[in-house]
Coordinates of C-alpha atoms in Angstrom, one line a residue:
M697 CA 0.0 -0.7 -0.1
S698 CA 1.5 3.0 -1.0
Y699 CA 0.8 6.5 0.7
Q700 CA 1.2 10.6 0.3
Y701 CA 1.4 13.6 2.5
V702 CA -2.1 15.5 1.9
D703 CA -2.4 19.4 3.8
D704 CA -4.2 19.0 7.4
Q705 CA -6.1 22.1 6.3
K706 CA -7.3 21.7 2.9
L707 CA -8.4 18.4 4.8
Y708 CA -10.3 20.4 6.9
E709 CA -11.9 22.8 4.3
L710 CA -12.3 19.4 2.5
T711 CA -14.8 17.8 5.3
V712 CA -16.3 21.2 6.1
E713 CA -17.3 20.9 2.9
V714 CA -18.8 17.5 2.5
F715 CA -21.2 17.8 5.8
R716 CA -22.3 21.2 4.1
R717 CA -23.8 19.5 0.5
Y718 CA -25.0 17.7 3.6
G719 CA -27.1 20.1 5.3
Y720 CA -25.8 20.5 8.0
S721 CA -24.6 24.4 9.6
E722 CA -21.0 26.2 9.9
E723 CA -20.7 25.8 13.4
D724 CA -21.7 21.4 13.1
C725 CA -19.4 20.7 9.6
G726 CA -16.8 22.6 12.1
A727 CA -17.0 21.0 14.8
I728 CA -17.2 17.2 12.9
A729 CA -14.0 18.9 10.7
D730 CA -12.0 19.3 13.7
V731 CA -12.5 16.7 15.6
L732 CA -11.5 14.5 12.1
L733 CA -8.9 16.6 11.6
A734 CA -7.2 16.6 15.4
S735 CA -7.2 12.5 15.0
D736 CA -5.0 13.0 11.9
R737 CA -2.6 15.5 13.3
M738 CA -1.7 13.6 16.5
G739 CA -1.5 10.5 14.7
I740 CA -4.3 8.6 14.8
E741 CA -5.0 7.7 11.6
S742 CA -7.6 5.7 12.7
H743 CA -10.2 7.5 13.7
G744 CA -9.1 10.8 11.3
V745 CA -10.6 11.7 7.7
Q746 CA -10.5 7.4 7.3
R747 CA -13.5 7.8 9.0
L748 CA -15.6 10.0 6.8
I749 CA -17.2 6.7 4.7
M750 CA -18.7 5.8 7.9
Y751 CA -20.0 9.4 8.4
V752 CA -21.6 9.4 5.0
T753 CA -23.0 5.7 4.8
G754 CA -24.1 6.6 8.7
I755 CA -26.3 10.0 7.1
K756 CA -27.6 7.5 4.2
I757 CA -28.9 5.0 5.6
G758 CA -30.3 6.9 8.4
R759 CA -28.5 6.3 10.9
I760 CA -27.0 10.2 12.0
N761 CA -30.4 11.4 11.8
K762 CA -30.3 15.1 9.8
D763 CA -32.7 16.9 11.7
A764 CA -31.9 15.6 14.9
V765 CA -32.4 18.4 17.9
P766 CA -30.5 17.2 21.0
E767 CA -32.1 18.0 24.1
I768 CA -31.0 18.7 28.1
V769 CA -33.0 16.4 29.8
K770 CA -32.3 16.4 33.3
E771 CA -30.1 19.4 34.9
T772 CA -28.4 20.2 38.4
P773 CA -25.7 23.2 38.6
V774 CA -22.4 20.1 38.2
S775 CA -24.4 17.9 35.8
A776 CA -26.8 17.5 32.5
V777 CA -28.0 14.6 30.1
I778 CA -28.4 14.9 26.9
D779 CA -30.6 12.7 24.7
A780 CA -28.9 13.4 21.4
H781 CA -31.6 12.1 19.3
D782 CA -29.4 10.5 17.5
A783 CA -27.8 13.4 16.0
F784 CA -24.4 13.6 14.8
G785 CA -21.6 12.4 17.1
Q786 CA -19.0 15.6 17.4
P787 CA -20.9 18.6 17.2
V788 CA -23.4 17.7 20.5
S789 CA -20.6 15.8 22.2
V790 CA -18.8 19.5 22.3
K791 CA -21.6 21.3 23.0
A792 CA -22.2 18.6 26.1
M793 CA -18.6 19.3 27.1
Q794 CA -18.9 22.6 27.1
L795 CA -21.2 23.0 29.3
A796 CA -19.3 20.2 31.7
I797 CA -16.7 23.0 31.4
D798 CA -19.1 25.9 31.9
K799 CA -20.1 24.3 35.1
A800 CA -16.8 23.7 36.5
K801 CA -15.3 27.1 35.6
K802 CA -18.9 27.7 38.2
A803 CA -19.3 25.1 41.3
G804 CA -15.6 23.5 40.3
M805 CA -16.7 21.1 38.6
G806 CA -19.3 19.7 35.4
M807 CA -20.7 16.3 34.8
V808 CA -22.3 15.9 31.0
L809 CA -23.8 12.6 29.9
V810 CA -25.2 12.0 26.4
R811 CA -27.3 9.4 25.2
N812 CA -28.9 8.6 21.5
S813 CA -25.8 9.7 20.2
N814 CA -23.4 8.7 17.1
H815 CA -20.0 7.6 17.1
Y816 CA -18.2 11.2 18.3
G817 CA -14.3 10.4 16.8
I818 CA -11.4 10.3 19.7
A819 CA -12.0 10.8 23.5
G820 CA -9.1 13.0 23.4
Y821 CA -10.4 16.0 21.7
Y822 CA -13.0 16.2 24.2
S823 CA -11.1 16.8 27.4
K824 CA -8.2 18.3 25.7
M825 CA -10.8 21.3 25.4
A826 CA -10.7 20.9 29.1
A827 CA -7.7 21.4 29.4
D828 CA -6.8 23.8 27.1
Q829 CA -9.4 26.3 29.1
G830 CA -7.2 25.4 32.3
L831 CA -8.9 22.0 33.7
L832 CA -8.4 19.1 34.3
G833 CA -10.7 17.0 31.8
M834 CA -12.0 13.6 30.5
S835 CA -14.0 12.0 28.3
M836 CA -15.5 8.6 28.1
T837 CA -18.0 6.8 25.1
N838 CA -19.3 3.3 25.0
T839 CA -19.2 1.9 20.8
E840 CA -20.7 -1.2 19.2
A841 CA -19.8 -4.2 20.9
L842 CA -16.8 -5.6 19.2
V843 CA -14.7 -7.1 22.5
V844 CA -14.9 -9.8 24.0
P845 CA -15.0 -10.3 28.1
T846 CA -12.0 -12.3 30.2
F847 CA -13.0 -16.0 29.4
G848 CA -15.3 -15.4 26.8
R849 CA -15.9 -15.4 23.6
Q850 CA -18.9 -13.1 23.0
P851 CA -18.6 -9.6 22.2
M852 CA -20.4 -7.4 25.3
L853 CA -18.6 -4.8 25.2
G854 CA -17.1 -1.9 23.5
T855 CA -13.9 -0.2 22.7
N856 CA -14.8 1.8 25.3
P857 CA -11.7 4.5 25.4
I858 CA -10.7 7.0 28.1
A859 CA -9.4 10.2 27.9
V860 CA -8.1 12.4 30.3
S861 CA -6.2 15.8 29.7
M862 CA -4.8 18.3 32.3
P863 CA -2.6 21.2 31.5
A864 CA 1.1 20.9 31.7
K865 CA 4.5 22.1 29.8
P866 CA 5.7 22.6 27.6
H867 CA 2.2 20.6 26.8
N868 CA -0.7 19.0 28.4
F869 CA -0.4 15.2 30.0
H870 CA -3.1 14.1 27.8
L871 CA -4.3 10.7 27.9
D872 CA -6.3 9.4 25.2
M873 CA -6.4 5.0 25.2
A874 CA -9.0 2.8 24.2
T875 CA -10.1 -0.4 27.1
S876 CA -9.4 -2.6 24.2
V877 CA -5.6 -4.3 22.5
V878 CA -7.0 -1.7 20.0
P879 CA -9.5 0.0 18.7
A880 CA -11.5 -0.8 15.9
G881 CA -10.3 1.7 13.6
K882 CA -7.0 0.2 13.6
M883 CA -8.4 -3.6 12.4
E884 CA -9.8 -1.2 9.5
V885 CA -6.5 0.3 9.1
Y886 CA -4.5 -3.1 9.4
A887 CA -7.1 -4.5 6.5
K888 CA -6.5 -1.8 4.2
A889 CA -2.8 -1.6 4.0
G890 CA -3.0 -6.2 4.0
K891 CA -0.7 -5.9 6.9
T892 CA -0.9 -9.4 9.8
L893 CA -2.5 -8.9 12.8
P894 CA 0.2 -9.3 15.8
S895 CA -0.6 -12.4 18.7
G896 CA -2.8 -11.3 21.1
W897 CA -5.3 -8.9 19.8
L898 CA -8.2 -11.1 18.3
I899 CA -10.2 -13.8 18.6
D900 CA -12.9 -15.8 15.6
A901 CA -15.7 -16.8 16.5
N902 CA -14.5 -20.2 17.2
G903 CA -12.4 -19.3 20.5
V904 CA -9.5 -19.4 18.3
E905 CA -6.7 -16.9 17.5
S906 CA -6.8 -15.2 14.5
H907 CA -3.9 -12.6 12.1
D908 CA -6.7 -11.7 9.9
P909 CA -7.7 -8.3 10.1
N910 CA -10.8 -9.0 7.7
E911 CA -11.1 -11.0 10.3
F912 CA -12.6 -8.7 12.6
L913 CA -14.6 -7.1 9.5
R914 CA -16.5 -10.1 9.6
I915 CA -17.0 -10.8 13.0
R916 CA -18.6 -6.7 13.1
A917 CA -20.6 -7.2 9.7
A918 CA -22.2 -10.5 10.8
K919 CA -22.5 -9.8 15.1
S920 CA -20.8 -13.1 15.1
Y921 CA -18.7 -14.4 18.0
G922 CA -15.4 -13.6 18.1
G923 CA -13.8 -10.1 18.7
I924 CA -10.6 -8.1 20.4
F925 CA -9.6 -8.7 23.7
P926 CA -9.8 -5.7 26.3
V927 CA -6.4 -4.2 27.5
G928 CA -4.1 -7.5 29.0
G929 CA -5.3 -9.7 25.9
K930 CA -5.7 -13.4 26.5
G931 CA -7.5 -14.8 30.5
E932 CA -5.9 -13.1 33.7
L933 CA -1.9 -13.8 32.8
N934 CA -0.9 -10.4 31.5
G935 CA -4.1 -8.6 33.5
G936 CA -7.2 -8.7 31.1
H937 CA -9.2 -8.9 33.6
K938 CA -8.3 -5.4 34.4
G939 CA -8.8 -4.2 30.7
Y940 CA -12.0 -5.9 31.1
G941 CA -12.8 -3.9 34.3
L942 CA -11.8 -0.6 32.9
S943 CA -14.2 -1.5 30.1
L944 CA -16.7 -2.4 32.0
L945 CA -16.1 1.2 33.9
V946 CA -17.0 3.1 30.7
E947 CA -20.4 1.1 30.1
I948 CA -21.3 2.9 34.0
M949 CA -20.4 5.9 33.3
C950 CA -22.6 6.1 29.7
G951 CA -24.9 3.9 29.2
I952 CA -25.8 3.4 32.5
L953 CA -25.7 6.6 34.7
S954 CA -27.5 8.2 31.2
G955 CA -30.3 6.1 31.1
G956 CA -28.9 4.8 27.6
I957 CA -27.7 2.0 26.6
T958 CA -24.2 -0.1 26.9
S959 CA -22.3 -2.2 24.4
N960 CA -24.1 -4.7 23.8
Y961 CA -26.7 -3.0 22.4
V962 CA -26.0 -0.8 20.3
R963 CA -26.0 -1.0 16.4
L964 CA -27.5 -3.7 16.0
K965 CA -28.7 -2.7 12.9
P966 CA -26.7 -0.7 11.0
E967 CA -28.8 2.2 10.8
V968 CA -28.9 2.5 15.4
D969 CA -26.5 3.6 16.9
K970 CA -27.0 5.4 19.7
V971 CA -24.3 4.8 21.8
C972 CA -23.9 7.3 25.2
H973 CA -20.9 9.6 26.2
C974 CA -19.3 11.3 29.6
F975 CA -17.7 14.2 29.4
L976 CA -16.6 15.9 32.7
A977 CA -14.6 18.9 34.3
I978 CA -12.6 19.6 37.1
D979 CA -11.5 23.1 38.6
Y980 CA -8.4 21.5 40.2
G981 CA -8.1 25.3 41.8
M982 CA -10.3 23.6 44.8
F983 CA -7.5 22.0 46.0
G984 CA -4.9 24.8 46.8
D985 CA -3.6 27.4 44.3
R986 CA -3.7 25.7 40.6
Q987 CA -0.3 27.5 39.6
E988 CA 1.7 25.5 41.9
I989 CA -0.5 22.4 40.8
E990 CA 0.1 22.6 37.3
D991 CA 3.8 23.3 38.4
H992 CA 4.0 19.7 40.3
L993 CA 2.6 18.0 37.7
T994 CA 4.9 19.7 35.4
S995 CA 8.2 18.3 37.4
Y996 CA 6.9 14.8 37.8
L997 CA 6.1 14.3 34.0
N998 CA 10.0 15.3 33.3
E999 CA 10.8 13.5 36.0
L1000 CA 9.1 10.7 34.3
R1001 CA 11.0 11.4 30.9
N1002 CA 14.4 11.5 33.0
A1003 CA 14.1 8.0 34.7
A1004 CA 16.3 5.4 34.3
L1005 CA 16.2 3.7 30.6
A1006 CA 15.9 0.3 30.2
D1007 CA 18.7 -1.7 28.3
G1008 CA 18.4 -0.6 24.7
E1009 CA 15.8 2.3 24.7
T1010 CA 16.6 5.5 24.0
R1011 CA 13.9 7.8 25.9
I1012 CA 11.4 7.7 28.2
Y1013 CA 7.7 9.5 26.9
T1014 CA 4.7 10.9 28.5
H1015 CA 1.1 10.6 27.4
G1016 CA 0.5 13.2 25.1
D1017 CA 4.6 13.7 24.0
K1018 CA 4.1 11.6 20.7
A1019 CA 0.9 14.0 20.0
Y1020 CA 1.8 17.2 20.3
A1021 CA 5.3 15.7 18.6
H1022 CA 3.2 14.8 15.4
M1023 CA 0.7 18.0 15.4
E1024 CA 4.4 19.6 14.5
H1025 CA 5.1 17.0 12.2
V1026 CA 1.7 17.5 10.0
K1027 CA 2.6 21.9 10.5
E1028 CA 5.8 20.9 8.2
N1029 CA 4.6 17.5 6.3
G1030 CA 0.7 17.2 6.0
V1031 CA -1.3 14.5 6.9
K1032 CA 0.1 10.8 5.5
M1033 CA -3.1 9.0 3.8
N1034 CA -3.1 5.5 2.6
D1035 CA -4.0 5.3 -0.9
K1036 CA -7.3 3.5 -0.3
T1037 CA -8.4 6.1 2.2
Y1038 CA -7.6 8.9 -0.6
N1039 CA -9.8 6.6 -3.0
E1040 CA -12.4 6.7 -1.3
I1041 CA -12.2 10.3 0.0
V1042 CA -12.5 11.0 -4.0
N1043 CA -15.4 9.2 -4.5
I1044 CA -17.2 10.6 -1.9
C1045 CA -16.1 14.2 -3.6
R1046 CA -17.6 12.9 -7.0
E1047 CA -20.9 11.7 -5.5
L1048 CA -21.7 15.6 -4.4
D1049 CA -19.7 17.3 -7.3
I1050 CA -16.6 18.5 -5.3
D1051 CA -13.9 19.2 -7.5
P1052 CA -11.1 16.5 -5.2
S1053 CA -8.4 19.0 -6.8
L1054 CA -9.1 21.5 -5.1
Y1055 CA -8.5 19.6 -2.0
L1056 CA -6.2 16.5 -2.1
I1057 CA -3.2 18.4 -2.5
G1058 CA 0.2 18.3 -0.7
K1059 CA 1.6 21.5 1.6

């Protein structure tokens, strides 16, 4: 598979134009494009513009309700529950996180839950929103059941990411992780690239380990047994039960508390998603001097980076180091795009009478 570099700002403009053609407002188009390009800029190919085909398909089959008006159904000074009514995931999530941030600035913390939504992109986009406004931010979402519980072969949990961001120097602490060994989007990337899966990622319907990413695509399409392992892998020896527990935690925070649904009921039909999200913002100034707390975190992160190295290693990273470095790389070079994603985007442009040559250009 070949790759090419594409100007990230032009990709942003193209994404805006695609969803403008589907009738979305400038604000909503901007939110969708910003989340998708944030993923590519941070080096998370699985959740960037390679997802355009998924969202366009979602609109076409009615999974994403173009006319939905999200509604606050319960609210307190520190919390809210929003029913998205099957709206596009990114715009409702941006508004939900901002509501949590606004509540935190007034009351010290804010927690907003969303139910009956759609895929919202990278969890870290929303936690970073809070950190960029001087708060500790957390974001979680449940997803379509693609992960098997420890000792099981029936997918019952989503890849269920957890993201946490907090201000520090030279950049925010930024953790964004699936609670499965890998996210589903990475399986898609491997399938597009024709690559073999490493050991410990996937089991087939019979409970036998598979190294074929297309087997994952078949499991997802057929809603069959088989799926991705939780973080830690198969069984308990390497802590797979801990990843299972983290994934279940996300189900509690998202599907259970919101009054929505758990992952094993998400997207049982292709045209119905109904995922749930959780957004949390905390003003850590409640606990002491804000600057001292930030400086303490910065100091500890630097101590981690400068800790003794294992044999053969060259450096220690803290969470966010690679993402922020990749953002600088994209500024210089653009977004690295594989040819299959490129062709998918060209076909979307043709369907919508958009000239792809105006956008799919290098830096």
